[in-house]
Coordinates of C-alpha atoms in Angstrom, one line a residue:
M1 CA 69.7 77.1 -52.1
G2 CA 73.8 78.0 -51.6
R3 CA 75.9 78.2 -54.5
S4 CA 78.1 76.0 -53.8
I5 CA 75.2 73.3 -53.8
I6 CA 74.2 74.5 -57.0
Y7 CA 77.4 73.8 -58.5
G8 CA 78.3 70.8 -56.6
L9 CA 74.7 69.3 -58.1
L10 CA 75.7 70.8 -62.2
F11 CA 79.3 69.0 -61.3
C12 CA 77.5 66.1 -60.0
G13 CA 75.5 65.9 -63.4
V14 CA 78.8 66.1 -65.6
G15 CA 80.6 63.5 -63.5
L16 CA 77.9 61.0 -64.0
I17 CA 77.3 62.1 -68.3
V18 CA 81.5 61.7 -67.7
L19 CA 80.5 57.7 -66.3
G20 CA 78.1 57.2 -68.3
V21 CA 79.6 57.5 -71.9
A22 CA 82.5 55.5 -70.0
L23 CA 80.5 52.7 -69.3
G24 CA 78.9 52.3 -73.4
W25 CA 82.7 52.6 -75.0
P26 CA 84.0 50.4 -76.2
T27 CA 87.4 48.9 -75.0
H28 CA 90.1 45.5 -76.3
V29 CA 91.8 44.2 -75.0
A30 CA 95.3 44.9 -74.7
V31 CA 98.2 43.2 -72.6
A32 CA 101.0 44.5 -70.6
Q33 CA 104.1 45.1 -72.0
D34 CA 106.9 43.3 -70.0
D35 CA 109.5 45.7 -68.9
A36 CA 112.1 42.9 -68.0
R37 CA 111.3 41.6 -71.9
A38 CA 111.4 46.1 -73.4
E39 CA 115.5 45.1 -71.9
A40 CA 116.2 41.6 -73.9
D41 CA 117.4 41.3 -76.4
F42 CA 117.1 40.7 -80.6
I43 CA 119.4 37.2 -81.7
G44 CA 117.8 36.7 -84.9
A45 CA 116.1 33.8 -86.9
G46 CA 119.5 32.3 -87.3
D47 CA 119.3 31.4 -82.9
C48 CA 115.8 31.0 -83.2
A49 CA 116.6 28.2 -86.0
D50 CA 119.1 26.0 -84.3
C51 CA 115.8 24.6 -81.9
H52 CA 113.2 25.2 -83.8
Q53 CA 114.1 24.1 -87.1
G54 CA 110.6 23.0 -88.6
L55 CA 109.1 26.4 -88.3
A56 CA 112.4 28.1 -89.6
R57 CA 112.8 26.0 -92.6
D58 CA 108.3 26.2 -93.2
H59 CA 108.5 30.4 -92.7
E60 CA 111.7 30.1 -94.8
E61 CA 109.7 31.2 -98.4
T62 CA 106.7 32.7 -96.6
P63 CA 105.9 36.3 -97.9
H64 CA 106.7 37.7 -94.4
S65 CA 110.0 36.0 -94.6
L66 CA 110.8 37.5 -97.9
A67 CA 109.2 41.3 -96.8
L68 CA 113.2 42.1 -97.7
Q69 CA 115.7 40.0 -99.2
D70 CA 119.7 41.2 -99.7
V71 CA 119.9 41.3 -103.3
G72 CA 123.4 42.8 -102.8
R73 CA 125.6 38.9 -104.0
N74 CA 122.4 36.6 -104.4
Q75 CA 119.7 38.0 -107.3
D76 CA 117.7 35.0 -107.4
G77 CA 114.8 37.7 -105.5
I78 CA 115.2 40.0 -107.5
L79 CA 111.9 39.7 -110.0
A80 CA 112.3 42.4 -112.4
D81 CA 112.5 42.2 -116.6
F82 CA 115.6 44.8 -117.2
E83 CA 115.2 44.5 -120.3
Q84 CA 112.4 47.0 -120.5
G85 CA 111.4 49.9 -118.8
A86 CA 114.7 51.8 -119.0
D87 CA 113.2 55.0 -119.9
L88 CA 111.6 54.5 -116.1
R89 CA 114.6 53.7 -114.5
Q90 CA 116.5 56.1 -115.6
V91 CA 118.3 58.5 -112.2
T92 CA 120.9 60.2 -111.5
F93 CA 123.2 58.0 -108.8
P94 CA 125.8 60.6 -106.1
G95 CA 128.8 60.9 -107.8
E96 CA 127.6 60.6 -111.1
D97 CA 127.0 63.2 -113.4
A98 CA 123.8 62.0 -116.1
P99 CA 121.5 60.3 -115.0
R100 CA 121.1 56.5 -116.4
A101 CA 118.4 53.0 -116.2
F102 CA 119.3 51.0 -112.8
T103 CA 120.2 47.7 -112.9
A104 CA 120.4 44.9 -111.2
D105 CA 123.7 45.1 -110.4
D106 CA 122.7 48.8 -108.6
I107 CA 120.4 46.7 -106.2
A108 CA 121.5 46.1 -103.4
F109 CA 117.6 44.7 -101.2
A110 CA 114.5 43.5 -102.6
I111 CA 111.0 45.1 -100.9
G112 CA 108.7 42.4 -100.7
S113 CA 108.0 38.7 -102.6
G114 CA 106.3 40.2 -105.2
R115 CA 102.5 39.0 -104.6
Y116 CA 102.2 42.2 -106.5
M117 CA 105.0 44.4 -107.0
Q118 CA 108.0 44.4 -106.0
R119 CA 110.5 47.4 -104.7
Y120 CA 114.2 48.0 -104.7
V121 CA 116.8 49.8 -102.5
Y122 CA 119.7 51.2 -103.6
E123 CA 122.7 51.5 -100.6
G124 CA 124.9 54.5 -100.5
E125 CA 127.2 55.9 -97.6
D126 CA 126.0 57.5 -94.6
D127 CA 123.5 54.9 -94.1
L128 CA 122.2 55.6 -96.8
Y129 CA 119.3 54.0 -98.5
A130 CA 117.1 54.6 -101.1
V131 CA 114.2 53.3 -102.8
F132 CA 114.3 53.6 -106.8
P133 CA 112.1 55.5 -108.2
A134 CA 110.9 52.5 -110.2
E135 CA 108.2 49.5 -108.5
W136 CA 107.8 45.9 -111.3
D137 CA 104.6 45.3 -111.2
T138 CA 104.5 41.2 -111.5
V139 CA 100.8 40.7 -111.8
A140 CA 101.1 42.5 -115.2
G141 CA 104.4 42.3 -115.7
V142 CA 105.5 45.5 -116.5
W143 CA 107.8 48.7 -114.4
R144 CA 105.7 51.7 -113.2
P145 CA 106.9 55.0 -111.1
Y146 CA 107.2 55.0 -107.7
G147 CA 108.1 58.4 -106.5
S148 CA 110.1 62.0 -108.8
A149 CA 112.7 60.7 -110.5
E150 CA 114.0 64.3 -110.9
N151 CA 114.6 64.6 -106.7
W152 CA 115.8 61.1 -106.3
P153 CA 117.3 59.7 -103.2
A154 CA 116.3 62.9 -101.6
A155 CA 112.7 63.0 -101.8
P156 CA 110.9 61.9 -98.4
E157 CA 109.7 59.6 -99.9
H158 CA 111.9 57.1 -101.3
D159 CA 113.3 57.0 -97.5
F160 CA 113.0 53.5 -96.8
V161 CA 114.5 54.0 -93.3
T162 CA 111.9 56.3 -92.3
N163 CA 109.0 54.8 -94.6
C164 CA 109.3 51.2 -95.0
A165 CA 111.8 50.2 -92.7
G166 CA 110.1 49.3 -89.6
C167 CA 108.0 46.6 -91.4
H168 CA 110.6 45.0 -93.1
T169 CA 113.2 44.0 -90.6
T170 CA 113.6 42.9 -87.7
G171 CA 114.7 44.7 -84.4
L172 CA 115.2 47.1 -86.0
N173 CA 117.5 50.2 -84.7
L174 CA 116.6 53.4 -85.4
E175 CA 120.0 55.9 -83.9
R176 CA 122.1 53.0 -85.1
V177 CA 120.8 52.7 -88.4
R178 CA 120.9 49.2 -88.6
W179 CA 118.5 46.3 -88.2
E180 CA 119.1 41.8 -86.8
D181 CA 116.8 40.2 -89.8
E182 CA 115.5 41.3 -93.3
G183 CA 112.0 40.4 -93.7
V184 CA 109.8 39.9 -90.9
Q185 CA 111.5 36.9 -89.1
C186 CA 110.9 35.5 -85.6
E187 CA 111.9 38.2 -83.5
A188 CA 109.1 40.6 -85.5
C189 CA 105.8 38.8 -83.6
H190 CA 107.0 36.8 -80.5
G191 CA 109.1 39.7 -79.7
P192 CA 113.0 39.9 -78.7
G193 CA 114.3 36.6 -77.6
G194 CA 117.5 36.7 -76.0
E195 CA 115.5 36.0 -72.0
H196 CA 114.4 32.7 -74.0
A197 CA 117.2 31.8 -75.4
E198 CA 119.5 32.3 -72.4
A199 CA 116.8 30.0 -70.2
A200 CA 116.8 28.0 -72.9
D201 CA 120.1 27.4 -72.2
D202 CA 120.6 26.7 -68.5
A203 CA 117.5 24.7 -68.3
G204 CA 120.1 22.3 -70.6
R205 CA 119.2 19.5 -72.4
R206 CA 116.5 17.7 -70.3
P207 CA 115.1 20.8 -68.8
D208 CA 112.2 20.2 -66.0
E209 CA 108.7 21.1 -65.8
D210 CA 109.8 24.6 -63.1
E211 CA 112.9 25.4 -66.0
I212 CA 109.8 24.8 -69.3
V213 CA 106.8 27.3 -67.7
E214 CA 110.5 29.4 -67.3
I215 CA 111.1 28.7 -70.9
H216 CA 107.7 29.5 -72.6
E217 CA 107.1 32.6 -70.1
A218 CA 110.7 34.8 -71.5
I219 CA 108.5 34.6 -75.4
V220 CA 105.5 36.3 -76.6
V221 CA 103.1 33.4 -77.8
S222 CA 99.8 35.6 -78.8
P223 CA 96.7 36.6 -80.6
D224 CA 96.7 39.5 -79.7
A225 CA 95.7 41.2 -83.2
Q226 CA 98.5 44.4 -82.2
V227 CA 100.9 41.9 -83.4
C228 CA 100.1 41.7 -87.2
G229 CA 99.1 45.2 -86.4
Q230 CA 102.0 46.6 -86.0
C231 CA 102.3 46.4 -89.7
H232 CA 98.6 45.7 -91.3
S233 CA 97.6 48.6 -90.7
Q234 CA 97.9 52.1 -91.0
G235 CA 99.0 55.6 -88.6
V236 CA 101.2 57.4 -87.4
Q237 CA 104.1 57.2 -84.5
A238 CA 104.2 59.9 -82.0
D239 CA 106.3 61.7 -83.6
S240 CA 105.0 62.3 -86.9
A241 CA 107.9 60.8 -88.7
H242 CA 107.5 56.7 -89.0
P243 CA 104.3 55.2 -90.3
Y244 CA 104.8 52.3 -88.0
P245 CA 105.6 51.9 -84.2
T246 CA 109.4 52.4 -83.3
V247 CA 109.2 51.2 -80.2
Y248 CA 106.5 48.7 -79.3
L249 CA 107.1 45.7 -78.8
P250 CA 104.9 42.2 -79.1
G251 CA 103.0 41.6 -76.0
G252 CA 103.2 45.6 -75.0
S253 CA 100.1 48.4 -76.4
L254 CA 100.0 49.8 -79.8
A255 CA 98.6 52.8 -78.1
D256 CA 101.0 53.0 -75.6
S257 CA 103.8 52.6 -78.0
G258 CA 102.8 55.9 -78.7
F259 CA 101.1 54.3 -82.4
A260 CA 98.0 56.2 -83.5
L261 CA 95.9 55.1 -85.9
L262 CA 94.5 57.8 -88.3
P263 CA 90.9 58.6 -87.6
D264 CA 88.1 57.3 -89.0
D265 CA 86.6 59.6 -90.5
D266 CA 89.7 59.9 -92.1
P267 CA 88.1 60.8 -96.0
A268 CA 91.1 59.9 -97.2
A269 CA 91.7 56.6 -95.3
W270 CA 88.1 55.6 -95.4
Y271 CA 85.4 55.3 -97.8
A272 CA 81.6 56.6 -96.6
S273 CA 80.5 53.4 -96.8
G274 CA 83.4 52.6 -94.2
H275 CA 85.7 51.0 -96.4
G276 CA 89.6 50.8 -96.1
R277 CA 90.1 53.3 -98.8
L278 CA 94.2 52.4 -98.3
N279 CA 97.2 50.2 -98.5
N280 CA 97.5 48.4 -94.8
M281 CA 94.8 49.1 -92.9
Q282 CA 93.6 45.3 -92.3
F283 CA 93.7 46.1 -88.7
N284 CA 91.9 49.6 -88.8
E285 CA 89.0 47.2 -90.6
W286 CA 89.2 44.6 -88.4
L287 CA 88.8 47.0 -85.0
A288 CA 85.0 48.4 -86.9
S289 CA 84.2 44.4 -87.1
A290 CA 82.1 42.9 -85.7
H291 CA 84.8 39.9 -85.3
A292 CA 86.9 42.5 -82.7
G293 CA 84.2 42.5 -80.2
S294 CA 83.2 39.0 -81.0
L295 CA 84.6 37.7 -77.8
E296 CA 82.2 40.5 -75.2
T297 CA 78.6 39.9 -77.0
A298 CA 78.8 36.1 -75.8
R299 CA 79.5 37.7 -72.8
G300 CA 76.9 39.8 -73.1
S301 CA 74.3 37.6 -74.0
A302 CA 71.3 36.0 -71.9
N303 CA 72.7 32.4 -73.1
A304 CA 76.1 32.2 -72.5
A305 CA 78.2 29.8 -72.1
D306 CA 82.0 28.3 -71.9
G307 CA 81.1 26.3 -75.1
C308 CA 80.9 30.2 -77.1
A309 CA 84.3 30.4 -76.9
T310 CA 85.0 27.9 -79.5
C311 CA 83.0 30.5 -81.3
H312 CA 83.9 34.2 -80.2
S313 CA 87.4 33.9 -78.9
G314 CA 90.4 34.4 -80.9
D315 CA 92.4 32.0 -78.3
Y316 CA 90.5 28.3 -78.4
A317 CA 91.7 28.3 -82.3
F318 CA 95.4 29.2 -81.7
I319 CA 95.5 27.0 -78.2
E320 CA 93.9 24.1 -79.9
R321 CA 96.7 24.8 -82.6
I322 CA 99.5 24.7 -79.4
R323 CA 98.3 22.0 -78.3
A324 CA 98.5 20.2 -81.7
A325 CA 101.8 20.9 -81.7
Y326 CA 102.1 18.6 -77.7
E327 CA 100.5 16.1 -79.2
A328 CA 102.8 16.3 -82.0
G329 CA 106.0 16.2 -79.7
D330 CA 107.2 19.5 -81.3
L331 CA 106.1 21.9 -77.8
T332 CA 107.6 19.6 -74.3
G333 CA 105.8 20.0 -71.1
A334 CA 102.0 20.3 -70.1
A335 CA 100.0 21.6 -72.5
P336 CA 97.4 25.5 -72.1
D337 CA 94.2 24.6 -71.1
L338 CA 91.8 25.2 -73.7
P339 CA 89.9 29.0 -72.5
T340 CA 86.5 28.8 -70.8
L341 CA 84.2 32.2 -72.1
D342 CA 85.6 33.7 -68.3
T343 CA 89.5 33.3 -69.4
A344 CA 89.7 33.6 -71.9
Q345 CA 91.6 37.4 -73.6
T346 CA 90.5 38.1 -77.2
G347 CA 88.3 37.7 -80.1
I348 CA 88.4 36.4 -83.5
T349 CA 91.5 38.1 -84.6
C350 CA 94.1 38.0 -87.2
V351 CA 95.3 34.6 -86.4
T352 CA 92.2 32.4 -86.0
C353 CA 92.0 32.6 -89.3
H354 CA 96.2 33.1 -90.2
S355 CA 98.6 30.5 -89.2
P356 CA 101.7 33.5 -90.1
H357 CA 104.7 29.8 -89.9
T358 CA 103.0 28.6 -93.6
A359 CA 102.3 29.9 -97.1
A360 CA 102.7 27.0 -98.8
E361 CA 98.5 25.5 -99.1
E362 CA 96.3 28.6 -98.7
P363 CA 97.2 31.7 -99.9
F364 CA 97.8 34.9 -97.6
H365 CA 98.8 31.9 -94.5
L366 CA 95.4 31.0 -94.3
A367 CA 95.3 28.0 -91.6
D368 CA 92.4 26.3 -94.3
G369 CA 90.4 26.9 -96.6
S370 CA 88.3 30.0 -96.8
Y371 CA 84.7 28.8 -97.3
T372 CA 85.3 26.1 -94.2
L373 CA 87.2 28.7 -91.8
C374 CA 84.2 31.2 -92.4
T375 CA 81.7 28.0 -91.7
T376 CA 83.0 26.1 -88.3
C377 CA 81.9 28.8 -87.1
H378 CA 79.0 30.3 -89.4
S379 CA 77.0 27.3 -88.8
N380 CA 74.2 25.6 -85.9
T381 CA 75.5 24.9 -83.3
D382 CA 74.2 22.4 -80.6
L383 CA 74.9 24.6 -77.6
I384 CA 71.7 27.3 -78.4
Q385 CA 68.5 25.3 -79.1
P386 CA 66.7 25.5 -81.9
L387 CA 68.7 26.5 -84.7
H388 CA 71.6 29.3 -83.5
H389 CA 73.7 30.8 -86.6
P390 CA 72.7 28.3 -89.2
V391 CA 74.5 30.5 -92.1
K392 CA 76.1 27.6 -93.2
E393 CA 72.3 25.7 -93.1
M394 CA 71.0 28.3 -95.5
F395 CA 73.5 28.8 -97.8
E396 CA 73.5 25.3 -99.1
G397 CA 70.4 24.5 -98.1
Q398 CA 70.1 21.5 -95.8
E399 CA 66.7 20.2 -94.8
M400 CA 66.6 20.9 -91.0
V401 CA 63.0 21.1 -90.7
E402 CA 60.3 18.2 -91.0
G403 CA 58.8 18.5 -94.7
V404 CA 60.5 21.5 -96.1
A405 CA 62.6 19.9 -98.9
G406 CA 66.2 21.5 -99.0
I407 CA 66.8 24.1 -101.2
P408 CA 70.7 25.0 -102.1
S409 CA 70.9 28.5 -103.1
V410 CA 71.8 28.8 -107.1
H411 CA 75.3 31.1 -105.0
F412 CA 76.4 27.5 -103.7
S413 CA 75.2 26.0 -106.5
E414 CA 77.0 27.0 -109.1
E415 CA 80.9 25.9 -109.9
E416 CA 83.6 27.9 -108.3
G417 CA 80.2 30.5 -107.6
P418 CA 80.1 33.2 -104.6
R419 CA 81.7 32.4 -101.6
C420 CA 80.9 33.9 -98.2
V421 CA 84.9 35.6 -99.0
T422 CA 83.3 36.8 -102.2
C423 CA 80.4 39.3 -100.9
H424 CA 82.1 39.8 -97.4
M425 CA 85.3 40.2 -98.0
Q426 CA 84.9 42.4 -101.6
R427 CA 88.6 42.7 -102.5
I428 CA 89.4 46.6 -103.5
E429 CA 91.6 47.9 -106.0
I430 CA 94.6 49.7 -103.6
G431 CA 97.5 50.8 -105.4
G432 CA 98.0 47.9 -108.4
A433 CA 97.2 45.9 -106.0
A434 CA 93.4 44.0 -104.7
L435 CA 93.4 43.9 -101.6
A436 CA 90.4 42.3 -99.7
N437 CA 88.5 43.9 -96.8
H438 CA 88.4 43.4 -93.5
T439 CA 85.4 44.7 -91.9
W440 CA 83.3 41.5 -93.4
R441 CA 80.9 44.6 -94.4
V442 CA 79.0 43.5 -98.2
V443 CA 80.1 46.4 -100.3
I444 CA 76.1 47.3 -101.0
P445 CA 74.6 48.7 -104.9
G446 CA 74.4 51.7 -105.1
D447 CA 74.8 52.4 -101.3
E448 CA 77.3 54.9 -101.0
A449 CA 78.0 57.9 -102.9
D450 CA 81.5 57.1 -102.4
S451 CA 82.5 52.7 -101.6
P452 CA 84.3 50.9 -103.6
P453 CA 82.9 48.5 -106.4
D454 CA 80.4 46.6 -105.2
P455 CA 80.8 42.3 -105.4
C456 CA 77.2 42.0 -107.0
S457 CA 77.9 43.9 -110.3
T458 CA 81.6 41.8 -111.0
C459 CA 78.8 39.5 -111.7
H460 CA 76.0 40.1 -112.5
T461 CA 76.6 42.6 -114.9
D462 CA 72.9 43.2 -117.2
L463 CA 71.7 44.8 -114.2
N464 CA 72.9 48.2 -112.9
S465 CA 73.6 49.4 -109.2
G466 CA 70.4 50.2 -109.2
D467 CA 68.5 47.5 -109.9
L468 CA 70.2 45.3 -107.4
Q469 CA 70.3 48.0 -104.4
S470 CA 66.6 46.7 -105.0
L471 CA 66.4 43.5 -105.2
I472 CA 68.9 43.6 -102.1
E473 CA 66.6 45.7 -100.0
D474 CA 63.1 44.7 -101.9
T475 CA 64.4 40.6 -100.6
Q476 CA 64.9 41.8 -97.3
A477 CA 61.6 44.6 -97.3
A478 CA 59.5 41.0 -98.1
V479 CA 61.2 38.4 -95.7
R480 CA 61.3 40.8 -92.8
A481 CA 57.9 41.1 -93.2
R482 CA 56.6 37.8 -93.4
V483 CA 58.9 37.2 -90.7
N484 CA 57.0 39.8 -88.6
I485 CA 53.8 38.3 -89.5
V486 CA 55.0 34.5 -88.9
R487 CA 56.2 36.2 -85.4
A488 CA 53.0 38.0 -84.5
R489 CA 50.7 34.3 -85.7
L490 CA 52.7 32.2 -83.4
G491 CA 51.9 35.0 -80.0
S492 CA 48.0 34.8 -80.6
I493 CA 48.7 30.8 -80.4
T494 CA 48.5 28.9 -76.7
P495 CA 51.3 26.4 -77.3
P496 CA 49.7 23.0 -77.5
A497 CA 49.6 19.9 -74.9
E498 CA 53.5 18.9 -74.6
G499 CA 53.5 15.6 -77.3
S500 CA 49.6 16.1 -78.9
P501 CA 49.9 16.0 -82.2
E502 CA 48.9 20.0 -82.7
S503 CA 52.8 20.6 -80.3
A504 CA 54.8 19.4 -82.7
E505 CA 52.8 21.1 -85.7
Y506 CA 53.3 24.2 -83.3
N507 CA 57.1 23.0 -82.9
R508 CA 58.0 22.7 -86.7
V509 CA 56.8 26.5 -87.4
V510 CA 59.2 28.1 -84.9
L511 CA 62.1 26.1 -85.4
A512 CA 61.1 27.6 -89.1
L513 CA 60.7 30.7 -88.1
N514 CA 64.1 30.3 -85.9
F515 CA 65.9 29.3 -89.0
V516 CA 64.9 32.9 -91.1
Q517 CA 65.3 34.2 -88.8
N518 CA 68.8 33.8 -87.5
D519 CA 70.1 33.4 -91.1
G520 CA 70.3 37.1 -90.5
S521 CA 70.6 37.8 -94.1
M522 CA 66.8 37.9 -94.1
G523 CA 66.7 36.1 -97.2
V524 CA 69.9 37.0 -99.2
H525 CA 72.4 33.9 -99.0
N526 CA 69.4 31.9 -100.2
Y527 CA 65.7 33.2 -100.6
A528 CA 64.1 30.4 -102.6
Y529 CA 64.7 28.4 -99.0
A530 CA 63.5 30.7 -97.0
D531 CA 60.1 31.5 -99.2
A532 CA 59.5 27.8 -99.1
L533 CA 59.7 27.6 -95.1
L534 CA 57.7 30.8 -94.7
D535 CA 55.4 29.0 -96.5
E536 CA 55.0 26.3 -94.9
T537 CA 54.7 28.1 -91.1
S538 CA 51.9 30.1 -93.2
R539 CA 50.4 26.2 -94.1
I540 CA 51.1 24.7 -90.5
L541 CA 49.0 28.3 -88.8
A542 CA 46.7 28.2 -90.4
R543 CA 45.8 24.5 -88.8
L544 CA 45.7 26.0 -85.7
S545 CA 43.8 28.5 -83.9
V546 CA 44.1 28.4 -80.4
P547 CA 44.5 31.9 -79.1
G548 CA 46.4 33.9 -76.2
A549 CA 50.5 32.8 -76.1
N550 CA 54.2 34.3 -76.1
L551 CA 56.6 32.6 -77.7
E552 CA 60.1 33.4 -77.1
P553 CA 62.4 31.8 -80.2
T554 CA 66.1 31.8 -79.4
E555 CA 69.1 34.7 -80.1
G556 CA 69.9 35.6 -83.2
P557 CA 73.1 36.9 -84.8
A558 CA 72.3 40.2 -86.2
P559 CA 71.9 40.8 -90.0
T560 CA 74.7 40.0 -92.7
A561 CA 73.7 41.8 -95.3
T562 CA 72.0 45.2 -94.9
P563 CA 70.4 45.6 -91.4
S564 CA 66.9 47.4 -90.6
A565 CA 66.9 50.6 -89.0
D566 CA 62.7 50.1 -88.2
E567 CA 63.2 46.5 -87.5
P568 CA 65.6 44.8 -85.2
I569 CA 66.4 41.5 -85.6
T570 CA 65.6 40.0 -81.6
V571 CA 66.6 37.5 -79.2
G572 CA 63.9 36.4 -79.1
M573 CA 59.9 37.8 -78.9
E574 CA 60.4 40.3 -76.1
H575 CA 64.7 40.8 -76.1
P576 CA 66.2 43.0 -79.0
V577 CA 69.8 42.8 -79.6
R578 CA 72.2 45.2 -78.5
T579 CA 73.3 47.4 -81.1
G580 CA 74.0 50.4 -78.9
A581 CA 74.6 52.0 -75.7
R582 CA 74.3 50.1 -72.2
P583 CA 71.5 49.8 -70.1
M584 CA 73.5 51.8 -67.0
T585 CA 74.6 54.2 -69.5
L586 CA 71.6 55.6 -70.4
I587 CA 70.5 55.4 -66.4
L588 CA 73.2 57.9 -65.5
L589 CA 72.6 59.7 -69.0
G590 CA 69.0 60.2 -67.4
V591 CA 69.8 60.7 -63.6
S592 CA 72.3 63.5 -65.4
L593 CA 70.3 65.2 -66.9
V594 CA 67.7 65.5 -65.2
I595 CA 70.6 67.3 -61.9
L596 CA 71.6 69.2 -64.8
L597 CA 68.2 70.8 -65.2
G598 CA 67.1 70.8 -61.9
G599 CA 70.5 73.0 -61.3
T600 CA 69.7 74.8 -64.1
M601 CA 66.5 76.0 -63.2
L602 CA 67.8 76.9 -59.7
I603 CA 70.3 78.9 -60.7
L604 CA 68.2 80.5 -63.2
R605 CA 65.3 81.6 -60.2
Q606 CA 68.4 83.2 -58.2
S607 CA 69.4 84.9 -60.6
A608 CA 65.8 86.4 -61.4
R609 CA 66.1 87.0 -57.9
R610 CA 68.9 89.2 -57.3
N611 CA 67.6 90.8 -60.4
Q612 CA 64.1 91.5 -58.1
E613 CA 66.1 92.5 -55.6
A614 CA 68.5 94.3 -56.7
A615 CA 65.3 96.5 -59.0
R616 CA 64.5 97.1 -55.5

């Protein structure tokens, strides 16, 4: 065989491997940037408020709006106590010879609303904006050092424009060292408003339907997580100088703007347990979560239906809020249609749970109470039968199987006891702030040497981390073993005749098995209830003795506590949940390996033949 053919086979094999890997690589939605919008002008929050008075009023006192406050004339935004901490506030000002403690009168801007800390900015000549080397801890009520007082204001960490301005101002122009607004205002999330305002002005007070569509299309209104991720992330711009994207605009792509997130394997950014160890890593963590890929997960299910978009698409909840604004008369024109599974664009994103315009009723801009937000989707649905994802029902101990009384979890029964976010969004101390992790991955006691503190030890102080880890592992192992036994026994029983008393008993076993299996925690959410359900299945199976059938329970979610490497939760008796490469990827890789092996053998054979001929 000719050498060109052999090399052709090798190139083909390599190409198939590359294609296979590409097919298996996870993807996330990226919205293309509108070139015309990139050229649009920022108009400022004041102009936005002329038309959107209610939204502007709601937004005015939010932490976003107060991310940077001009306190040069009105010092109400300064929260620090200047009666203390004089030793930490010592600086030598430009043009002065001796150090002195900076005062409120020296502050031009206050950084942050003061949820955890508040820092302060000095404004000097030649576009000098320097963060003072002491910050006010609003929780403890004390001053703390920040950066290097000896090298202030020249030290790089005190350069406000380079390090902070991109996320604490709106409409930043780095070349001119100017910005449109202090704080995170309208155009930080909706993009430059020049075209939007111009379209509204041209349409006048009574726009027609086409003009309303043009007005709406001239501004970004999107559930895309990249809008939040431009600031709630850890990364670096391509110039390696700015820790925030310098040219990104909402509606575009962070990656295309030259902004790169810190690598997933960076030990300075990540614990070995997979949790972020730096501030502002919400977007990095979200990308590693199941929420980010929830839309793809639903589309890949054999039971996929349009109703799945209700919980698997961030668009759905977002557009529901927009439709509510139309119904309230806050918006005019035709309300957008709710997305289907095919038309949805994103998985569960930031605005599914957070409502950025308001902050009065719930903390952290939450759209509702955290337990309500979680259990709205993490609960049984009638879309798939029987009992799809009954986490809320298991945790609360709702009666779902006839003959088995509900048993509330001890955590649920405890007044002010643990709820979903207690364990799945464990607060991690980072730089003086307790920040919720957004991987939704439970920090398991003793699971990793390099991991943040676990939530179990916070309350169970009478047990060490090893005991707690053993408790979780033993609970799940016991429940998993019993589930497998029930599944095997059901596989040996022929389903009784429809309508018979035996059929009703059989169906109760199926329902109980699905309840325990599809909760996903393998007993951790509510061991007493799971135990009672499995006890009932054992009693019923002892009464059923017809051999030789198959059972296909409904699709179940992945475990929500410690997953087993040996026994995946199944999508029915015969179909394991997809947790790795796609089937087509595996086929292509297999074909590639065969081609490469064949090509290698041919090359070795020709080489041996040439050696023999040379030896003659």
